CSV table of C-alpha atoms in Angstrom, one decimal:
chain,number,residue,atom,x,y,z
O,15,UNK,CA,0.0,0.0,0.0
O,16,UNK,CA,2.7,2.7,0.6
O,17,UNK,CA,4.0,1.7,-2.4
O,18,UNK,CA,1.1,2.5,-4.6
O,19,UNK,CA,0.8,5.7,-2.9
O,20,UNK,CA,3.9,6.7,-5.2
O,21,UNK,CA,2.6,5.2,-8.0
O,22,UNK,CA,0.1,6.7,-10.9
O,23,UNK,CA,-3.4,5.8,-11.3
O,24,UNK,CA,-2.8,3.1,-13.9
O,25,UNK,CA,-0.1,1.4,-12.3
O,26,UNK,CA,-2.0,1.0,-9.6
O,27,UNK,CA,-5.0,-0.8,-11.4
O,28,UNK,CA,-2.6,-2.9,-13.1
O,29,UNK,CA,-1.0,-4.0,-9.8
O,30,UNK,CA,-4.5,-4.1,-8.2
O,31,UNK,CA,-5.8,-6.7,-10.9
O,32,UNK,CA,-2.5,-8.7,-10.6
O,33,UNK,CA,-3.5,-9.3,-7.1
O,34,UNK,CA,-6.9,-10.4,-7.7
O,35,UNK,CA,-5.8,-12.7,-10.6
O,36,UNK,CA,-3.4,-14.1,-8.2
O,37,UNK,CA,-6.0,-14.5,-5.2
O,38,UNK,CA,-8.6,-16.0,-7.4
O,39,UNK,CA,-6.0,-18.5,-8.7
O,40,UNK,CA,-4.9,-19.3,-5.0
O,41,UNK,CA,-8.6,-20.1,-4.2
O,42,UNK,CA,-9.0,-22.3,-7.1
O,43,UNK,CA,-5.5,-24.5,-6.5
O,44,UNK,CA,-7.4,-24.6,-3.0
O,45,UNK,CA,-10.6,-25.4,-4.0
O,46,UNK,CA,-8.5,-28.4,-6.6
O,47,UNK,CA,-6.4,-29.5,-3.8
O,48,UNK,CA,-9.7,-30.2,-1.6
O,49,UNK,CA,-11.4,-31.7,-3.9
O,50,UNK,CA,-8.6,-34.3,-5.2
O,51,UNK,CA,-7.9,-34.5,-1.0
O,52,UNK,CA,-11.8,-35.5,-1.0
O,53,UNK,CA,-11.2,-38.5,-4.2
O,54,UNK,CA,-7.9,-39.5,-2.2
O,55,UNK,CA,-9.9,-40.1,0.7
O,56,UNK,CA,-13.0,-41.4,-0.9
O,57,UNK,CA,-10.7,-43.4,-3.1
O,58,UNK,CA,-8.5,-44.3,0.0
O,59,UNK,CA,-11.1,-45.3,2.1
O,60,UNK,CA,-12.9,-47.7,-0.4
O,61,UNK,CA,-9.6,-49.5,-1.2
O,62,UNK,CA,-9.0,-50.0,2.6
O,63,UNK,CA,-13.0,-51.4,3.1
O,64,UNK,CA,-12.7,-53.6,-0.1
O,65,UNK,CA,-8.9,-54.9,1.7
O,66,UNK,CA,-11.1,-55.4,4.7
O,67,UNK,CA,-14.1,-57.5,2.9
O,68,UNK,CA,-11.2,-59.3,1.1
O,69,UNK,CA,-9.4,-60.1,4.6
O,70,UNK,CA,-12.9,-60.7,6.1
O,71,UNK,CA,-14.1,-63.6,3.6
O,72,UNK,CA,-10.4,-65.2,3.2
O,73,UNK,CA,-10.2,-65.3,7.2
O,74,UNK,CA,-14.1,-66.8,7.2
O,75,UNK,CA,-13.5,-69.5,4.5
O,76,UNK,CA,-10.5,-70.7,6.3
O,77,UNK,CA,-12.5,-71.4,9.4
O,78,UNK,CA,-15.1,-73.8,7.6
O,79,UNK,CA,-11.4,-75.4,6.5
O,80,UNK,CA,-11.3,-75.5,10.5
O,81,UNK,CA,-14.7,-76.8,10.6
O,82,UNK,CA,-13.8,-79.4,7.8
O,83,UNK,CA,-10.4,-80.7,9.0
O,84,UNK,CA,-10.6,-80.0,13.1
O,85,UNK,CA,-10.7,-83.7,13.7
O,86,UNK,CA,-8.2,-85.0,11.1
O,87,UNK,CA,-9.4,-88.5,12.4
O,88,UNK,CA,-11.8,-90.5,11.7
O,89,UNK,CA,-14.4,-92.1,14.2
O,90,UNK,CA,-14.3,-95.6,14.7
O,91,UNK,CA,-18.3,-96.0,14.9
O,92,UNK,CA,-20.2,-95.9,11.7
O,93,UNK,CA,-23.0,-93.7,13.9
O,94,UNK,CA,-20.0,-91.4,14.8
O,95,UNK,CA,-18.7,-91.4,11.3
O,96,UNK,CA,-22.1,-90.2,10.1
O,97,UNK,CA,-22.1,-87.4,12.4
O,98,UNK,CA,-18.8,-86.3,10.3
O,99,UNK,CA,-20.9,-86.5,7.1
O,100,UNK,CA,-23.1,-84.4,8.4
O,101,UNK,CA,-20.9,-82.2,9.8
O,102,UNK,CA,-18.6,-81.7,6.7
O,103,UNK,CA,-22.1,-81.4,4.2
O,104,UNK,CA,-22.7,-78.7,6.3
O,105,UNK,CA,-19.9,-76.9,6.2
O,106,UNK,CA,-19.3,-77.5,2.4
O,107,UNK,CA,-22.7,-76.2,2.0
O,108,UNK,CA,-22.3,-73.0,3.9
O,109,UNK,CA,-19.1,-72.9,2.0
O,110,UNK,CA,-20.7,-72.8,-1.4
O,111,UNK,CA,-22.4,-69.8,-0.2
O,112,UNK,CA,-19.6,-68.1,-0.6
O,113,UNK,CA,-19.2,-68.2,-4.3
O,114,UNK,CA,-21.6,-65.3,-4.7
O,115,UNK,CA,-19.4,-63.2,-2.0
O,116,UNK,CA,-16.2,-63.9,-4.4
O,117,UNK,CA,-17.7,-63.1,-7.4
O,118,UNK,CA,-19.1,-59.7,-5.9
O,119,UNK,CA,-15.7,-58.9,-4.4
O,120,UNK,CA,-14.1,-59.5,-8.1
O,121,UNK,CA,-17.0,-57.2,-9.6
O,122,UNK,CA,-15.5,-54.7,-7.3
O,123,UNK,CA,-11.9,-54.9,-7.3
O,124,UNK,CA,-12.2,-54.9,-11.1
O,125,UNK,CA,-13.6,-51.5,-10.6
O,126,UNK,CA,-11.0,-50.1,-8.1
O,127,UNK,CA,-8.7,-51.0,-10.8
O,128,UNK,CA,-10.0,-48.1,-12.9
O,129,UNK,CA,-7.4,-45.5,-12.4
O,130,UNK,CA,-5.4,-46.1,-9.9
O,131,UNK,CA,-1.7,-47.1,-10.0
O,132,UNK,CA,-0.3,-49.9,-11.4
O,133,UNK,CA,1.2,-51.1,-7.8
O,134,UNK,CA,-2.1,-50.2,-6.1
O,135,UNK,CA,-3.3,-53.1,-9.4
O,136,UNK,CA,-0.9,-55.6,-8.9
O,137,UNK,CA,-1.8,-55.4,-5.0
O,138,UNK,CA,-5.5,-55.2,-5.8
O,139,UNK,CA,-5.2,-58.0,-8.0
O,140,UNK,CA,-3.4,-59.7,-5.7
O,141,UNK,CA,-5.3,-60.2,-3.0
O,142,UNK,CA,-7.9,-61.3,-4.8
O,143,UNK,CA,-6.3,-64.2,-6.8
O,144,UNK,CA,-5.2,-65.1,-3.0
O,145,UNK,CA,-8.6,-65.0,-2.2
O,146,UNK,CA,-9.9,-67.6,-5.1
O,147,UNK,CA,-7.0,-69.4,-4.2
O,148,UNK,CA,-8.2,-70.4,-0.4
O,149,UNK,CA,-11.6,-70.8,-1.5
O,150,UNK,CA,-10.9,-73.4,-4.3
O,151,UNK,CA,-8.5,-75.3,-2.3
O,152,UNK,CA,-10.8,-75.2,0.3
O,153,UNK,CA,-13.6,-75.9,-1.3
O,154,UNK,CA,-11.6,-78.7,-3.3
O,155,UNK,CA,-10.3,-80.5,0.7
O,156,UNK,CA,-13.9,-80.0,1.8
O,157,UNK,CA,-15.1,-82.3,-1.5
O,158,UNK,CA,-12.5,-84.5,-1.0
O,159,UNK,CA,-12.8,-84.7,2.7
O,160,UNK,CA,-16.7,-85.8,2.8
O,161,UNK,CA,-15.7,-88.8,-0.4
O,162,UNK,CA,-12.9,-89.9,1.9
O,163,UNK,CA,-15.8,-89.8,5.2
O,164,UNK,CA,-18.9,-91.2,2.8
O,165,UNK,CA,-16.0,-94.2,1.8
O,166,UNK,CA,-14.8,-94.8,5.3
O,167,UNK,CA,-18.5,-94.7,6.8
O,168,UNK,CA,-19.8,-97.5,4.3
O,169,UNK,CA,-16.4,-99.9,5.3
O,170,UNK,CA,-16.9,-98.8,8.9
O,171,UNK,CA,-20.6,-100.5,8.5
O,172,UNK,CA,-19.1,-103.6,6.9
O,173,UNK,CA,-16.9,-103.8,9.3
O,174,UNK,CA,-19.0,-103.6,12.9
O,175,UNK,CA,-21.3,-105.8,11.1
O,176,UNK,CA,-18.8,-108.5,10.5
O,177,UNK,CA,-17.1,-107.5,14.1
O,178,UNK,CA,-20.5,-107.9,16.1
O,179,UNK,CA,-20.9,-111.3,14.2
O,180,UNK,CA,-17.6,-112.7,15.4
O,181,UNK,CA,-18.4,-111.7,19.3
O,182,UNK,CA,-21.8,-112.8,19.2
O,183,UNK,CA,-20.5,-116.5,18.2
O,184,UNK,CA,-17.5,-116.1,20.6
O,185,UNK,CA,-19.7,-115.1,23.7
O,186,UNK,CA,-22.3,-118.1,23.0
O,187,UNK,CA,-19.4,-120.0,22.0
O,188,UNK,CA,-17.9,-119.9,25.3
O,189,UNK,CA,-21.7,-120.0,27.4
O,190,UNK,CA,-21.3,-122.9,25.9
O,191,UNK,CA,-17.9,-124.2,26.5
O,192,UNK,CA,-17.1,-122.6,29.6
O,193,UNK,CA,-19.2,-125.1,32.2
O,194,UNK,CA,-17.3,-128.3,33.3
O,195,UNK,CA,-19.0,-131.4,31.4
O,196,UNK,CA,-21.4,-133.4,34.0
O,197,UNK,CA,-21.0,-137.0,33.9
O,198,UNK,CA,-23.5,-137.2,36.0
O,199,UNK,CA,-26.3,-135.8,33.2
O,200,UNK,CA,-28.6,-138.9,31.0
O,201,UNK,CA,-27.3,-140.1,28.3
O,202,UNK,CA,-30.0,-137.4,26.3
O,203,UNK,CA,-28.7,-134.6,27.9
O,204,UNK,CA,-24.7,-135.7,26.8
O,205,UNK,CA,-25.9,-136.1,23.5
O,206,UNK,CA,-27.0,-132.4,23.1
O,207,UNK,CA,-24.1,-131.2,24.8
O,208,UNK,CA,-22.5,-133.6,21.8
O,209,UNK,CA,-24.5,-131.3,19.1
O,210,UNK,CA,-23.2,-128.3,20.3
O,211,UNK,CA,-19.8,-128.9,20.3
O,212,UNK,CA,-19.9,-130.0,17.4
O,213,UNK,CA,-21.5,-127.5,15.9
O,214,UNK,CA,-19.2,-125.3,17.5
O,215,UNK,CA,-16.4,-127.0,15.7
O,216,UNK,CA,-18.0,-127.2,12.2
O,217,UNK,CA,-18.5,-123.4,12.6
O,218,UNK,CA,-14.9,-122.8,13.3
O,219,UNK,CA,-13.7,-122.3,9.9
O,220,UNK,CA,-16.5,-119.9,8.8
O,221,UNK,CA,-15.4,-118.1,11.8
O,222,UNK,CA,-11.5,-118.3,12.0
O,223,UNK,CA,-11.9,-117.0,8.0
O,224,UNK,CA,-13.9,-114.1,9.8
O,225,UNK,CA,-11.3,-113.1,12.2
O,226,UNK,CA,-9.0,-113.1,9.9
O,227,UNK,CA,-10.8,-111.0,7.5
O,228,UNK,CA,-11.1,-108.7,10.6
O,229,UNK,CA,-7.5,-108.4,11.0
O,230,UNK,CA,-6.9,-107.2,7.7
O,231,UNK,CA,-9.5,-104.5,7.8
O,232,UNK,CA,-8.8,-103.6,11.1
O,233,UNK,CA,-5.2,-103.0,10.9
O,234,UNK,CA,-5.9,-100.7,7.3
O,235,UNK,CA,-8.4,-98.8,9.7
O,236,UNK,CA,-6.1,-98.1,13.0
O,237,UNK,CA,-4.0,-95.7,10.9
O,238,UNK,CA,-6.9,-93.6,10.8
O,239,UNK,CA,-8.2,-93.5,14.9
O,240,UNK,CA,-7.6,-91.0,17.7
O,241,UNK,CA,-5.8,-92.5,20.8
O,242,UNK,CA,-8.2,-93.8,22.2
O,243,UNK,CA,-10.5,-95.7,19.3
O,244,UNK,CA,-6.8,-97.0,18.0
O,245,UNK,CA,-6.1,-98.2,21.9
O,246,UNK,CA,-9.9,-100.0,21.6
O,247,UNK,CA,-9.6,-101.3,18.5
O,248,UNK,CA,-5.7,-102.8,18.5
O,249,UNK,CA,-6.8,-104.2,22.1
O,250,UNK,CA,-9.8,-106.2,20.2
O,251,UNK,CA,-8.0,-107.4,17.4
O,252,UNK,CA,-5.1,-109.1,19.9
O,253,UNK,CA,-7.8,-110.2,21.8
O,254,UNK,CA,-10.2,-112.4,19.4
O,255,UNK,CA,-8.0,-114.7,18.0
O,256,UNK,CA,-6.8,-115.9,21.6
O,257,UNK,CA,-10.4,-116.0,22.7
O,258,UNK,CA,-11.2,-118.2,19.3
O,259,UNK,CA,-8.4,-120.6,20.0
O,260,UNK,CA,-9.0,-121.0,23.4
O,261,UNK,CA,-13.1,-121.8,22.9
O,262,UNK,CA,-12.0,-124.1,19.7
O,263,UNK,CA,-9.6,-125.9,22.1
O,264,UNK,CA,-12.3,-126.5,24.8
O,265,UNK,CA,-14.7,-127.0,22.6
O,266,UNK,CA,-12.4,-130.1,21.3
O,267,UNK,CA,-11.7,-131.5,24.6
O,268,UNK,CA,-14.8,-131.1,25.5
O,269,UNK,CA,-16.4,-133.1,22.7
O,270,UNK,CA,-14.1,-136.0,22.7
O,271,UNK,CA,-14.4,-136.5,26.7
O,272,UNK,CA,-18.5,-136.7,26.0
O,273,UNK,CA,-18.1,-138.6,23.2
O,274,UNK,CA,-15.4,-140.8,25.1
O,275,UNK,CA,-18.2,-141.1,27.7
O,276,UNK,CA,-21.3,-141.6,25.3
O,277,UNK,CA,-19.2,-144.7,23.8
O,278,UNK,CA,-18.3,-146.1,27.5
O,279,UNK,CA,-22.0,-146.4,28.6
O,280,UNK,CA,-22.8,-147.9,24.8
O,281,UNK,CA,-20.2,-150.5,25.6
O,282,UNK,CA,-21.4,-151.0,29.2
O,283,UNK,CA,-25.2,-150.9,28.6
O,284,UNK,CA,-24.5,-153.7,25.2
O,285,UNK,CA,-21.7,-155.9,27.5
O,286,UNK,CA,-24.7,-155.8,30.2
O,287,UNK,CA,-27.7,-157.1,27.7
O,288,UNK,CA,-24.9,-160.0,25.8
O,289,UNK,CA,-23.7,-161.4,29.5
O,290,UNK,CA,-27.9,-161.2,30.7
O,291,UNK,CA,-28.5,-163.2,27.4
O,292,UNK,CA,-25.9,-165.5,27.9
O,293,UNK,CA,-26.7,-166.6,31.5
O,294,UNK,CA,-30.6,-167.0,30.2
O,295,UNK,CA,-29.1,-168.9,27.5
O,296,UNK,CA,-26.8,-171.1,30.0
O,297,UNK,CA,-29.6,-170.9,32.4
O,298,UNK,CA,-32.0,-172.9,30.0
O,299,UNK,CA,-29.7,-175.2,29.1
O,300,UNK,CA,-29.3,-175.9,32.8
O,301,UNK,CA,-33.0,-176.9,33.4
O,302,UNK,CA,-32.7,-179.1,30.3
O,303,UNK,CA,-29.8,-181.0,31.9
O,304,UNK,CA,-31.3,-181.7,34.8
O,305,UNK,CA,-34.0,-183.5,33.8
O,306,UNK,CA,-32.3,-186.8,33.8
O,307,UNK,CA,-34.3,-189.9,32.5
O,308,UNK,CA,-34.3,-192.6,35.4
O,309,UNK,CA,-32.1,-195.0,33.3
O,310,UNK,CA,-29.4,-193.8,31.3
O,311,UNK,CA,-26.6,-195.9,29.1
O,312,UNK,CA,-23.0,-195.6,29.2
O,313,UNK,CA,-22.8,-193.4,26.2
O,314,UNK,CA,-25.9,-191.3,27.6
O,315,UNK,CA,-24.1,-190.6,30.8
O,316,UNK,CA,-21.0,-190.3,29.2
O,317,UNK,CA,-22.4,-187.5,27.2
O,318,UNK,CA,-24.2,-185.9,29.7
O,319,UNK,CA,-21.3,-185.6,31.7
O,320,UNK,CA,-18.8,-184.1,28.6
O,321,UNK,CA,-22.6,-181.8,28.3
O,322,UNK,CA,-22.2,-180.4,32.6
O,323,UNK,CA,-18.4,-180.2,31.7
O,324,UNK,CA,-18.8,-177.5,28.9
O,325,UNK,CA,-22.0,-175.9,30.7
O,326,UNK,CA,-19.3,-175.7,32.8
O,327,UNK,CA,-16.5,-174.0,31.1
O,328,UNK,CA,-19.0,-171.3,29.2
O,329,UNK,CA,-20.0,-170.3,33.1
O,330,UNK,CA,-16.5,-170.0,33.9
O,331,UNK,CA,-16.3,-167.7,30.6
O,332,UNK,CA,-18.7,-165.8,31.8
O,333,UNK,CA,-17.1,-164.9,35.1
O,334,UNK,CA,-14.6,-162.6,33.5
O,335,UNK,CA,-17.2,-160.7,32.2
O,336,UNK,CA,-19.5,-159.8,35.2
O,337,UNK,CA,-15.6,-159.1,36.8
O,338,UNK,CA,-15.4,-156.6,33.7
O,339,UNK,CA,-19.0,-155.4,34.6
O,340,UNK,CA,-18.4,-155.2,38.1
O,341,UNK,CA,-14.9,-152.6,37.3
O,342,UNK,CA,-17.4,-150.7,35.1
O,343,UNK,CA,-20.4,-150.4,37.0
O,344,UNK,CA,-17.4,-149.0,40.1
O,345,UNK,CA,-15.9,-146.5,37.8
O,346,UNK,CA,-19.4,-145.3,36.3
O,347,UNK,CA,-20.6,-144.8,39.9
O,348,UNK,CA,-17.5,-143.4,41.4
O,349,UNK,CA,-17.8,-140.5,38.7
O,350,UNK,CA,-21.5,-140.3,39.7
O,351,UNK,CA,-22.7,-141.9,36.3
O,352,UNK,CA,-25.3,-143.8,35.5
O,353,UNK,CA,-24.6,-147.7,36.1
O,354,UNK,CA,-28.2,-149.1,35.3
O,355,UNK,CA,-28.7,-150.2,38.8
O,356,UNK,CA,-31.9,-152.0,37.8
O,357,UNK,CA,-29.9,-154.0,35.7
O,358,UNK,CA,-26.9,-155.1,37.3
O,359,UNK,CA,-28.3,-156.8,40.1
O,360,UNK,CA,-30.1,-159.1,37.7
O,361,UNK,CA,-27.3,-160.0,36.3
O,362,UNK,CA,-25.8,-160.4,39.2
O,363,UNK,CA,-28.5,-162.4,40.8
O,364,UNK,CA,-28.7,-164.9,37.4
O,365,UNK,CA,-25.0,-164.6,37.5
O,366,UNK,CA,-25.2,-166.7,40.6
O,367,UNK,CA,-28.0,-168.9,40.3
């Protein structure tokens, strides 16, 4: 101002319009740099929310590969397996979901693209091909994850099926095997205790092809069990095989001792009914002999006499075997068996007559 007080009229207009171009120009710069600081912003603050949306679905997707993969195991029960079906459907459904979400995320990334700088692209760009990449490789464990669990449940059946088979014959098995035999039982009740070992040992094959069938399965499965369903599981497969052997074994012993038995009383009950018959038989002959005619000849007496000698000789015979009757009827009774007590003393009584 005390400048222009030395200067002329039209100097000072000139110098007065300078100014006023020059403030109306500062104003505008100002009013440019605001707006651009405004699109910066704006511009900032959408790249940093679409970062955020990008970070938000990559950091939810890898939780349903939580959800998928938590228990890396799987169950030992087919009802159990299942459960992991389930589990892993639902998960890869609520992962599908998220397709839409990627897609909409591209859409916008694509537009934040649009004139911005070619690092702020490759970083743009990059994030979101990370993103596809979690979600197809996800996506592609959880599809992979539920085959290998729909697989494993459908062998898992087989396989209790086939394992509940084998213990329900080994625990009748051994209800039946485990009692001590009774001698003392009829001869009916030895000969169903007969059946049912054998039967038992006619089954054995079918069921010793079983077992072994289990232990191929079984160990192809252990790799695949927690702790403690691997614990369970090894502990059975040891386990069964012993437990077969051992019931086949009794059930062996057990049949040939009855059998042993059965053949004993046979022998005992036949020996009784040939040595009855053949003291009626020498008994007969007896009463014939003695009715002797008043007068006999030489020869007839002769004859007679050679007839008492071998009547004799075959009652002699027979005294071995009552002896042999008598040891068997002691042994039979001594073990509480059956000696036919209304039979021996018969014999026993004709035996002396």
């Amino acid at each position: 101002e005390e400048e222009k007080a030395d200067l002329g009229l039209k100097e000072r207009q000139i110098i007065q319009k300078a100014l006023s171009d020059a403030q109306r120009h500062v104003s505008s710069l100002s009013d440019l740099v605001g707006q651009r600081r405004k699109y910066f912003n704006k511009a900032l603050s959408e790249k940093t929310q679409f970062l955020m949306a990008v970070f938000q679905a990559t950091s939810q997707i890898q939780q349903h590969e939580h959800k998928i993969m938590f228990r890396e195991h799987i169950c030992l029960l087919p009802d159990d397996v299942s459960k992991q079906v389930k589990t892993c459907k639902s998960a890869q459904a609520s992962l599908k979901t998220y397709q839409n979400e990627v897609t909409g995320l591209w859409a916008q990334g694509r537009e934040l693209m649009k004139g911005v700088t070619e690092q702020e692209k490759s970083e743009i760009l990059g994030k979101l091909q990370e993103l596809q990449s979690v979600y197809d490789t996800v996506l592609q464990k959880c599809s992979h994850r539920l085959q290998e669990l729909e697989k494993n449940l459908v062998s898992r059946k087989h396989f209790k099926e086939d394992f509940d088979k084998a213990c329900h014959w080994l625990k009748q098995a051994d209800i039946i095997t485990f009692p001590e035999i009774n001698l003392m039982n009829e001869t009916a009740e030895l000969h169903t205790q007969l059946a049912k070992y054998k039967h038992i040992l006619e089954q054995s094959p079918e069921y010793e092809n079983l077992l072994l069938s289990l232990q191929r399965t079984g160990q192809a499965i252990l790799p695949t069990l927690n702790e403690v369903d691997h614990s369970y599981l090894d502990e059975k497969l040891h386990a069964l095989p012993l437990q077969f052997n051992v019931i086949v074994d009794l059930a062996k012993d057990k049949f040939y001792k009855v059998q042993e038995a059965m053949l004993a009383r046979k022998e005992y009950a036949s020996l009784i009914e040939l040595t009855s018959q053949s003291l009626r038989d020498l008994e007969d002959q007896f009463s014939r002999m003695s009715q002797i005619p008043g007068h006999l000849s030489v020869e007839e007496a002769m004859s007679l006499q050679d007839g008492w000698r071998a009547l004799g000789g075959e009652v002699a015979g027979l005294t071995e075997a009552v002896d042999e009757l008598n040891q068997k009827k002691e042994s039979f009774r001594s073990t509480g068996q059956p000696w036919q007590p209304d039979k021996m003393p018969q014999l026993i009584t004709l035996y002396l007559r």
